[in-house]
Short mmCIF file of C-alpha atoms in Angstrom, two decimals:
data_model
loop_
_atom_site.label_atom_id
_atom_site.label_comp_id
_atom_site.label_asym_id
_atom_site.label_seq_id
_atom_site.Cartn_x
_atom_site.Cartn_y
_atom_site.Cartn_z
CA MET K 252 92.41 107.47 154.31
CA ARG K 253 91.83 103.73 153.27
CA ARG K 254 94.53 101.75 154.67
CA LEU K 255 96.32 98.53 153.75
CA VAL K 256 98.31 96.67 156.06
CA GLN K 257 101.12 94.66 153.99
CA LEU K 258 104.50 93.61 153.55
CA LEU K 259 106.59 94.71 151.12
CA LEU K 260 107.86 91.73 149.20
CA ALA K 261 105.09 89.09 150.02
CA PRO K 262 103.28 88.52 146.84
CA PRO K 263 99.57 88.42 148.10
CA SER K 264 100.43 91.97 149.73
CA ARG K 265 101.84 93.01 146.32
CA PHE K 266 98.54 91.66 144.65
CA ALA K 267 96.38 93.92 146.81
CA ARG K 268 98.15 96.82 146.04
CA LEU K 269 97.82 96.20 142.42
CA LEU K 270 94.27 95.51 142.96
CA VAL K 271 93.66 98.72 145.06
CA ALA K 272 95.22 100.78 142.30
CA GLU K 273 93.61 98.97 139.15
CA LYS K 274 90.37 100.23 140.95
CA ARG K 275 91.71 103.63 140.70
CA LEU K 276 91.50 103.84 144.63
CA THR K 277 94.77 105.27 146.90
CA CYS K 278 95.26 103.86 150.00
CA ASP K 279 97.91 104.35 152.86
CA CYS K 280 100.29 101.22 152.97
CA VAL K 281 101.44 100.44 156.53
CA ALA K 282 103.60 97.42 157.99
CA PRO K 283 101.70 95.07 160.21
CA GLU K 284 102.98 95.71 163.92
CA ASN K 285 103.06 91.68 164.28
CA LEU K 286 104.67 89.47 161.83
CA ALA K 287 102.28 86.84 162.27
CA GLU K 288 99.07 88.72 161.57
CA HIS K 289 96.83 87.74 158.78
CA LEU K 290 97.82 89.69 155.74
CA PRO K 291 96.78 91.79 153.70
CA VAL K 292 94.35 93.82 155.47
CA PHE K 293 92.47 96.50 153.70
CA ILE K 294 90.31 99.05 155.66
CA ASP K 295 87.97 100.91 153.66
CA LEU K 296 86.88 104.62 153.90
CA ASP K 297 83.61 103.73 155.90
CA GLY K 298 86.06 101.43 158.42
CA THR K 299 84.95 98.28 155.87
CA ARG K 300 87.91 95.96 157.05
CA CYS K 301 88.83 92.77 154.71
CA GLU K 302 91.00 90.55 156.16
CA GLY K 303 92.91 88.12 153.13
CA LEU K 304 92.78 88.33 149.66
CA TRP K 305 89.28 86.22 149.30
CA ALA K 306 87.64 89.21 151.27
CA ILE K 307 89.52 92.01 149.83
CA VAL K 308 88.76 90.68 145.80
CA ASP K 309 85.27 90.18 146.94
CA HIS K 310 84.70 93.37 148.88
CA LEU K 311 86.70 95.49 145.76
CA GLU K 312 84.84 93.58 142.80
CA GLY K 313 81.29 94.44 144.70
CA ALA K 314 82.09 97.89 145.86
CA TYR K 315 84.11 99.16 142.79
CA ALA K 316 82.35 97.64 139.98
CA ASP K 317 83.20 100.25 137.53
CA HIS K 318 86.43 98.60 136.89
CA PRO K 319 85.94 94.97 136.91
CA LEU K 320 88.84 92.91 137.29
CA ALA K 321 87.18 89.24 136.90
CA PRO K 322 86.20 88.64 133.22
CA GLU K 323 82.46 88.49 132.73
CA ASP K 324 82.70 85.85 130.12
CA ASP K 325 82.47 82.26 132.34
CA GLU K 326 85.69 80.77 130.35
CA ALA K 327 87.94 83.53 130.68
CA ARG K 328 86.90 84.06 134.20
CA ARG K 329 87.54 80.28 135.41
CA GLU K 330 90.92 80.74 133.49
CA SER K 331 91.51 84.12 135.34
CA LEU K 332 90.57 82.48 138.72
CA ARG K 333 92.69 79.33 137.69
CA LEU K 334 95.50 81.66 137.60
CA LEU K 335 94.96 83.57 140.65
CA ASP K 336 94.87 80.25 142.67
CA TRP K 337 98.11 78.81 140.96
CA ALA K 338 100.02 82.11 141.74
CA MET K 339 98.97 82.23 145.26
CA GLY K 340 99.15 78.11 145.49
CA PRO K 341 101.53 75.74 143.50
CA PHE K 342 103.73 79.17 141.95
CA LEU K 343 104.30 80.31 145.84
CA GLU K 344 105.34 76.91 146.95
CA ASN K 345 107.54 75.81 144.04
CA VAL K 346 109.17 79.37 142.74
CA THR K 347 108.61 82.17 145.12
CA LYS K 348 109.14 80.50 148.38
CA ARG K 349 112.44 78.76 146.81
CA ILE K 350 113.86 82.18 145.58
CA VAL K 351 112.16 85.14 147.13
CA TYR K 352 111.85 83.55 150.76
CA GLU K 353 115.45 82.18 150.73
CA ARG K 354 116.92 85.43 149.96
CA ALA K 355 114.56 88.18 151.58
CA SER K 356 114.30 88.92 155.31
CA GLN K 357 111.18 87.77 157.01
CA ARG K 358 110.90 91.60 157.95
CA TYR K 359 109.59 91.93 154.31
CA THR K 360 107.78 88.54 153.13
CA GLY K 361 106.52 87.37 156.47
CA ALA K 362 108.16 83.64 155.83
CA ALA K 363 110.95 82.61 158.14
CA ALA K 364 113.96 82.91 156.10
CA ARG K 365 117.19 81.10 156.34
CA ARG K 366 120.55 82.77 157.34
CA ALA K 367 121.78 82.01 154.37
CA PRO K 368 120.09 80.93 151.10
CA ASP K 369 120.15 77.25 150.29
CA MET K 370 121.47 77.37 146.75
CA ASP K 371 119.82 73.90 146.01
CA THR K 372 116.42 75.33 146.77
CA VAL K 373 116.98 78.14 144.81
CA ARG K 374 118.20 76.42 141.84
CA THR K 375 114.80 74.31 142.04
CA GLY K 376 113.04 77.31 142.13
CA ARG K 377 114.61 78.52 139.19
CA GLU K 378 113.86 75.50 137.06
CA ALA K 379 110.08 75.90 138.00
CA LEU K 380 110.40 79.19 137.16
CA ARG K 381 111.49 78.64 133.56
CA ALA K 382 108.81 76.09 133.11
CA ALA K 383 106.11 78.59 134.43
CA LEU K 384 107.69 81.51 131.89
CA ALA K 385 107.39 79.24 129.11
CA THR K 386 103.57 78.67 129.99
CA LEU K 387 102.78 82.37 130.69
CA GLY K 388 104.37 83.12 127.63
CA ALA K 389 102.36 81.18 125.36
CA SER K 390 99.18 82.43 126.88
CA ALA K 391 100.17 86.10 126.22
CA GLU K 392 101.01 85.31 122.78
CA ARG K 393 97.34 83.68 122.40
CA ASN K 394 95.14 86.07 124.31
CA GLY K 395 97.26 89.50 124.51
CA TYR K 396 97.09 89.28 128.61
CA LEU K 397 97.27 86.03 130.26
CA THR K 398 93.56 85.24 130.03
CA THR K 399 91.58 87.72 127.42
CA ARG K 400 92.92 91.20 125.61
CA ASP K 401 92.26 92.83 129.20
CA CYS K 402 94.78 92.52 132.40
CA THR K 403 92.21 90.43 134.83
CA LEU K 404 92.96 89.33 138.29
CA GLY K 405 94.96 86.40 137.09
CA ASP K 406 97.61 89.03 135.15
CA LEU K 407 97.94 90.89 138.55
CA ALA K 408 98.23 87.66 140.93
CA VAL K 409 101.40 86.43 138.81
CA ALA K 410 102.84 89.77 138.12
CA ALA K 411 102.78 89.91 142.08
CA HIS K 412 104.72 87.42 142.10
CA LEU K 413 106.92 87.97 139.28
CA SER K 414 107.67 91.66 140.55
CA ALA K 415 109.01 90.36 143.85
CA ILE K 416 111.33 87.84 141.94
CA ASP K 417 112.32 90.57 139.52
CA TYR K 418 113.31 92.68 142.32
CA PHE K 419 116.09 90.34 142.98
CA GLY K 420 116.92 89.88 139.16
CA GLU K 421 115.93 86.19 139.28
CA VAL K 422 113.90 86.25 136.28
CA PRO K 423 115.60 85.18 133.02
CA TRP K 424 113.56 87.72 130.94
CA THR K 425 116.16 87.32 127.76
CA GLU K 426 115.24 83.62 127.12
CA PHE K 427 111.15 84.10 127.45
CA PRO K 428 110.52 87.05 125.13
CA ALA K 429 106.80 86.61 125.25
CA ALA K 430 106.50 86.45 128.98
CA ALA K 431 108.67 89.63 128.96
CA GLU K 432 106.72 91.33 126.33
CA TRP K 433 103.58 90.50 128.51
CA TYR K 434 105.35 91.60 131.73
CA MET K 435 106.86 95.05 130.06
CA ARG K 436 103.12 95.61 129.59
CA MET K 437 102.05 95.22 132.73
CA LYS K 438 104.80 97.13 134.43
CA SER K 439 103.57 100.16 132.37
CA ARG K 440 100.13 100.18 133.88
CA PRO K 441 100.02 103.05 136.34
CA SER K 442 98.85 100.07 139.02
CA PHE K 443 102.65 99.27 138.97
CA ARG K 444 104.17 102.56 139.85
CA ASN K 445 103.59 101.90 143.48
CA LEU K 446 105.50 98.61 143.49
CA LEU K 447 108.43 100.01 141.41
CA ALA K 448 109.00 102.55 144.04
CA ASP K 449 110.10 99.43 146.50
CA ARG K 450 113.22 99.74 148.37
CA VAL K 451 114.14 97.29 150.73
CA PRO K 452 116.54 98.85 153.28
CA GLY K 453 119.89 97.23 152.98
CA GLN K 454 118.43 95.18 149.96
CA PRO K 455 118.04 97.45 146.49
CA PRO K 456 116.42 96.27 143.53
CA VAL K 457 118.50 95.13 140.55
CA SER K 458 118.81 97.99 137.96
CA HIS K 459 116.12 96.74 135.65
CA TYR K 460 113.52 96.52 138.06
CA ALA K 461 112.08 100.20 137.70
CA ASP K 462 112.87 100.30 134.25
CA LEU K 463 110.02 100.56 131.69
CA ASP K 464 112.16 99.75 128.88
CA ALA K 465 113.42 96.75 129.89
CA MET C 94 79.02 62.49 135.74
CA ARG C 95 80.70 65.12 137.80
CA ARG C 96 84.20 64.55 138.48
CA LEU C 97 86.49 66.19 141.24
CA VAL C 98 90.13 65.29 140.91
CA GLN C 99 91.75 65.35 144.11
CA LEU C 100 94.03 64.05 147.34
CA LEU C 101 92.70 62.33 149.74
CA LEU C 102 94.35 64.24 152.81
CA ALA C 103 94.77 67.30 151.22
CA PRO C 104 92.56 70.35 152.97
CA PRO C 105 91.90 72.27 149.64
CA SER C 106 90.61 68.78 147.95
CA ARG C 107 88.71 68.19 151.15
CA PHE C 108 86.80 71.42 151.00
CA ALA C 109 85.92 71.06 147.73
CA ARG C 110 84.35 67.40 148.52
CA LEU C 111 82.29 69.61 151.35
CA LEU C 112 81.41 72.18 148.78
CA VAL C 113 80.07 69.86 146.10
CA ALA C 114 77.79 67.69 149.09
CA GLU C 115 76.38 71.00 150.45
CA LYS C 116 75.45 71.97 146.90
CA ARG C 117 73.48 68.84 147.22
CA LEU C 118 75.50 67.30 143.97
CA THR C 119 77.29 64.01 143.44
CA CYS C 120 80.70 63.55 141.67
CA ASP C 121 83.00 60.79 141.39
CA CYS C 122 86.32 61.70 143.21
CA VAL C 123 89.63 60.59 141.35
CA ALA C 124 93.12 60.53 142.11
CA PRO C 125 95.31 62.72 140.06
CA GLU C 126 97.64 61.14 137.30
CA ASN C 127 100.41 63.69 138.48
CA LEU C 128 101.03 64.67 142.07
CA ALA C 129 102.56 68.11 140.87
CA GLU C 130 98.82 69.00 139.13
CA HIS C 131 97.14 72.01 140.53
CA LEU C 132 94.47 70.55 142.68
CA PRO C 133 91.56 70.05 142.97
CA VAL C 134 89.92 70.44 139.57
CA PHE C 135 86.24 70.17 139.32
CA ILE C 136 84.45 68.81 136.17
CA ASP C 137 80.94 69.69 136.00
CA LEU C 138 78.26 67.86 133.72
CA ASP C 139 78.61 69.78 130.69
CA GLY C 140 82.47 69.78 130.52
CA THR C 141 83.01 73.03 132.65
CA ARG C 142 86.43 72.60 134.16
CA CYS C 143 87.43 74.62 136.85
CA GLU C 144 90.97 74.32 138.51
CA GLY C 145 91.91 75.41 142.15
CA LEU C 146 89.29 76.57 144.65
CA TRP C 147 88.89 80.15 143.33
CA ALA C 148 87.06 78.76 140.29
CA ILE C 149 85.51 75.99 141.66
CA VAL C 150 84.08 78.15 144.47
CA ASP C 151 82.91 80.70 142.08
CA HIS C 152 81.22 78.48 139.59
CA LEU C 153 79.43 76.35 142.12
CA GLU C 154 78.01 79.66 144.22
CA GLY C 155 76.91 81.08 140.53
CA ALA C 156 75.91 77.73 138.90
CA TYR C 157 74.17 76.08 141.98
CA ALA C 158 72.69 79.37 143.74
CA ASP C 159 69.99 77.11 145.94
CA HIS C 160 72.38 76.75 148.42
CA PRO C 161 74.31 79.96 148.95
CA LEU C 162 77.59 79.17 151.01
CA ALA C 163 78.75 82.73 151.30
CA PRO C 164 76.42 84.76 153.59
CA GLU C 165 74.41 87.49 152.04
CA ASP C 166 74.97 90.08 154.83
CA ASP C 167 78.03 92.00 154.29
CA GLU C 168 79.91 91.91 157.54
CA ALA C 169 79.08 87.82 157.75
CA ARG C 170 80.21 87.48 154.44
CA ARG C 171 83.67 88.80 155.01
CA GLU C 172 84.06 87.21 158.19
CA SER C 173 83.30 83.93 156.20
CA LEU C 174 85.88 84.69 153.46
CA ARG C 175 88.24 85.83 156.19
CA LEU C 176 88.36 82.43 157.70
CA LEU C 177 88.78 80.55 154.24
CA ASP C 178 91.72 82.53 153.41
CA TRP C 179 93.06 81.81 156.79
CA ALA C 180 92.45 78.24 156.94
CA MET C 181 94.16 77.89 153.07
CA GLY C 182 96.91 80.30 154.33
CA PRO C 183 98.23 80.58 157.79
CA PHE C 184 96.69 77.49 159.44
CA LEU C 185 97.98 75.18 156.45
CA GLU C 186 101.57 76.91 157.01
CA ASN C 187 101.66 76.62 160.98
CA VAL C 188 99.05 73.68 161.87
CA THR C 189 98.00 71.36 158.74
CA LYS C 190 101.81 71.20 157.15
CA ARG C 191 103.16 70.77 160.49
CA ILE C 192 101.18 67.86 161.44
CA VAL C 193 99.48 66.24 158.61
CA TYR C 194 101.94 67.09 156.25
CA GLU C 195 104.76 65.57 158.42
CA ARG C 196 102.72 62.50 159.03
CA ALA C 197 101.32 61.36 155.80
CA SER C 198 102.47 60.39 152.41
CA GLN C 199 102.66 62.67 149.53
CA ARG C 200 100.39 60.43 147.69
CA TYR C 201 97.56 61.69 149.59
CA THR C 202 98.77 64.94 150.36
CA GLY C 203 100.61 66.08 147.34
CA ALA C 204 103.53 67.71 149.86
CA ALA C 205 106.73 66.08 150.15
CA ALA C 206 106.92 64.34 153.48
CA ARG C 207 110.10 63.52 155.53
CA ARG C 208 110.56 59.78 155.72
CA ALA C 209 110.02 60.41 159.61
CA PRO C 210 107.90 63.25 161.48
CA ASP C 211 110.31 65.95 162.60
CA MET C 212 108.96 66.11 166.09
CA ASP C 213 109.86 69.60 166.65
CA THR C 214 107.91 70.72 163.71
CA VAL C 215 104.71 68.59 165.00
CA ARG C 216 105.03 70.29 168.43
CA THR C 217 105.09 73.62 167.13
CA GLY C 218 102.09 72.57 165.12
CA ARG C 219 100.64 71.45 168.08
CA GLU C 220 100.52 74.46 169.94
CA ALA C 221 99.17 76.74 167.21
CA LEU C 222 96.76 74.59 166.70
CA ARG C 223 95.61 74.59 170.60
CA ALA C 224 95.71 78.79 170.02
CA ALA C 225 93.54 78.35 167.07
CA LEU C 226 90.97 76.08 168.38
CA ALA C 227 90.26 78.37 171.38
CA THR C 228 89.53 81.31 168.86
CA LEU C 229 87.33 78.77 166.86
CA GLY C 230 85.27 77.85 169.96
CA ALA C 231 85.06 81.47 170.91
CA SER C 232 83.45 81.95 167.26
CA ALA C 233 81.20 79.23 167.62
CA GLU C 234 80.03 80.26 170.84
CA ARG C 235 78.89 83.54 169.74
CA ASN C 236 77.56 82.88 166.31
CA GLY C 237 76.33 79.39 166.18
CA TYR C 238 78.46 78.25 163.53
CA LEU C 239 81.85 80.14 163.02
CA THR C 240 80.21 83.44 161.11
CA THR C 241 76.69 83.10 161.45
CA ARG C 242 73.74 80.60 162.61
CA ASP C 243 74.41 78.60 159.21
CA CYS C 244 77.43 76.70 157.89
CA THR C 245 79.11 78.84 155.58
CA LEU C 246 82.29 78.72 153.58
CA GLY C 247 84.45 79.53 156.56
CA ASP C 248 83.28 76.68 158.53
CA LEU C 249 83.59 74.19 155.48
CA ALA C 250 87.22 75.41 154.79
CA VAL C 251 88.40 75.15 158.72
CA ALA C 252 86.47 71.69 159.02
CA ALA C 253 88.45 70.45 155.97
CA HIS C 254 92.17 71.12 157.79
CA LEU C 255 90.63 69.85 161.13
CA SER C 256 88.89 66.58 159.58
CA ALA C 257 92.63 65.60 158.09
CA ILE C 258 94.34 66.50 161.24
CA ASP C 259 91.36 64.48 163.30
CA TYR C 260 92.29 61.87 161.15
CA PHE C 261 95.49 61.29 162.94
CA GLY C 262 93.91 61.79 166.29
CA GLU C 263 95.67 65.03 166.49
CA VAL C 264 92.99 67.26 167.58
CA PRO C 265 92.67 68.07 171.51
CA TRP C 266 89.05 68.18 171.49
CA THR C 267 88.53 67.36 175.17
CA GLU C 268 90.26 70.55 175.84
CA PHE C 269 88.31 72.71 173.91
CA PRO C 270 84.61 71.80 174.35
CA ALA C 271 83.33 74.74 172.25
CA ALA C 272 85.10 73.82 169.37
CA ALA C 273 84.40 70.46 169.50
CA GLU C 274 80.76 70.85 169.84
CA TRP C 275 80.98 72.71 166.77
CA TYR C 276 83.17 70.43 164.89
CA MET C 277 80.64 67.34 165.92
CA ARG C 278 77.71 69.74 164.59
CA MET C 279 79.63 69.88 161.04
CA LYS C 280 80.80 65.88 161.30
CA SER C 281 76.74 65.44 161.39
CA ARG C 282 76.18 67.30 158.14
CA PRO C 283 75.67 64.74 155.31
CA SER C 284 78.16 66.59 153.40
CA PHE C 285 80.46 65.12 155.81
CA ARG C 286 80.01 61.40 155.07
CA ASN C 287 82.08 61.28 152.25
CA LEU C 288 85.03 62.60 154.27
CA LEU C 289 84.53 60.13 157.35
CA ALA C 290 84.79 57.22 155.09
CA ASP C 291 88.31 57.93 154.18
CA ARG C 292 90.81 55.27 154.72
CA VAL C 293 94.33 55.98 153.79
CA PRO C 294 95.87 52.10 152.71
CA GLY C 295 98.21 50.98 155.90
CA GLN C 296 97.30 53.79 157.74
CA PRO C 297 93.67 53.91 159.09
CA PRO C 298 92.18 56.65 160.98
CA VAL C 299 91.80 56.74 164.92
CA SER C 300 88.58 55.12 166.40
CA HIS C 301 86.89 58.41 166.77
CA TYR C 302 87.31 60.15 163.46
CA ALA C 303 83.93 58.75 162.05
CA ASP C 304 82.22 58.62 165.39
CA LEU C 305 79.30 61.22 164.95
CA ASP C 306 78.99 60.93 169.18
CA ALA C 307 82.85 61.45 169.98
#
């Protein structure tokens, strides 16, 4: 069986889970023995071991080319990769860390959390999130998905972050209907099922988290 | 002329400068108008705009395939991409941020710095750096460069970080001769010249920074 070593609320891990499922593959998701491990790690059937997103994306796109996740068109491809970099870079720093990493235990994100969330930090994260949702909504209205009419790497990377934030009910969907409509379509994809089944012990998701109509 | 929008002491920007030079290209390096921009941004001769490392690496490897920087061999390729992900992920968090981002101005890293560096943070960063140098030295002794006998994406990504740390004289080279020997070879590459000419106003590098014999 394929294996993915990952953390429940860490967006790179969630992105890897989506990638594997979009490639129509199944894998065992296991927690790391040590929280300091470099994650996620994907181990394929033949023992091929990919550590980190660069290696995982490269391997999956090369070995399972039937369901490509990077657009062929040059411009769309650059935009999809821009979104991937943006999600795992600036968005992680400015939004996800300030909301999810403040509220979730290190056991599920890998990042040291404070004992009590710092509400000023959370507020700054929420502001940055609003700006991001406006931009994402505009892209989805223009393109269907964020970069093309299909779901690509960029959509999956951004959705990996938003799903972790949404777990805590921290996404103001009603204010951003275009982004909400796009995310609803992401949530309805079979690849999302695994994420929507997430339950962190002692910290259940908000009620709409796994609801495909809300 | 090609352009690279970048920050002097930000490792992703330094990595992009190395990539461009390893492809035997020249470009104008310019600072961003706004420190909150998603960097680095590479603009090619025909106006092709690549924002972030995923898009830049993909574009340069595709458009300038004469000097490939990702190994062809599958295992070496995965290891090279692992190092790239590790440098821009765990190493950035555990080492670079704790040393460079504590000591340098936001103007040159893009990250908010404290008024005075927190020495406990710097010390934790130095410890993590020592562990990393031991591992890197062992890889260089085994492979020549970090993953193969040639310099690949992984070497450039790691060297981009170490060069920023070395600017402040914070790399204990004498304790790690194998890593030092590898870095000396990296420094001697023509692609490194541009980095070694860096001078942050009011904060000159340590004397050995640009010395090819030390």
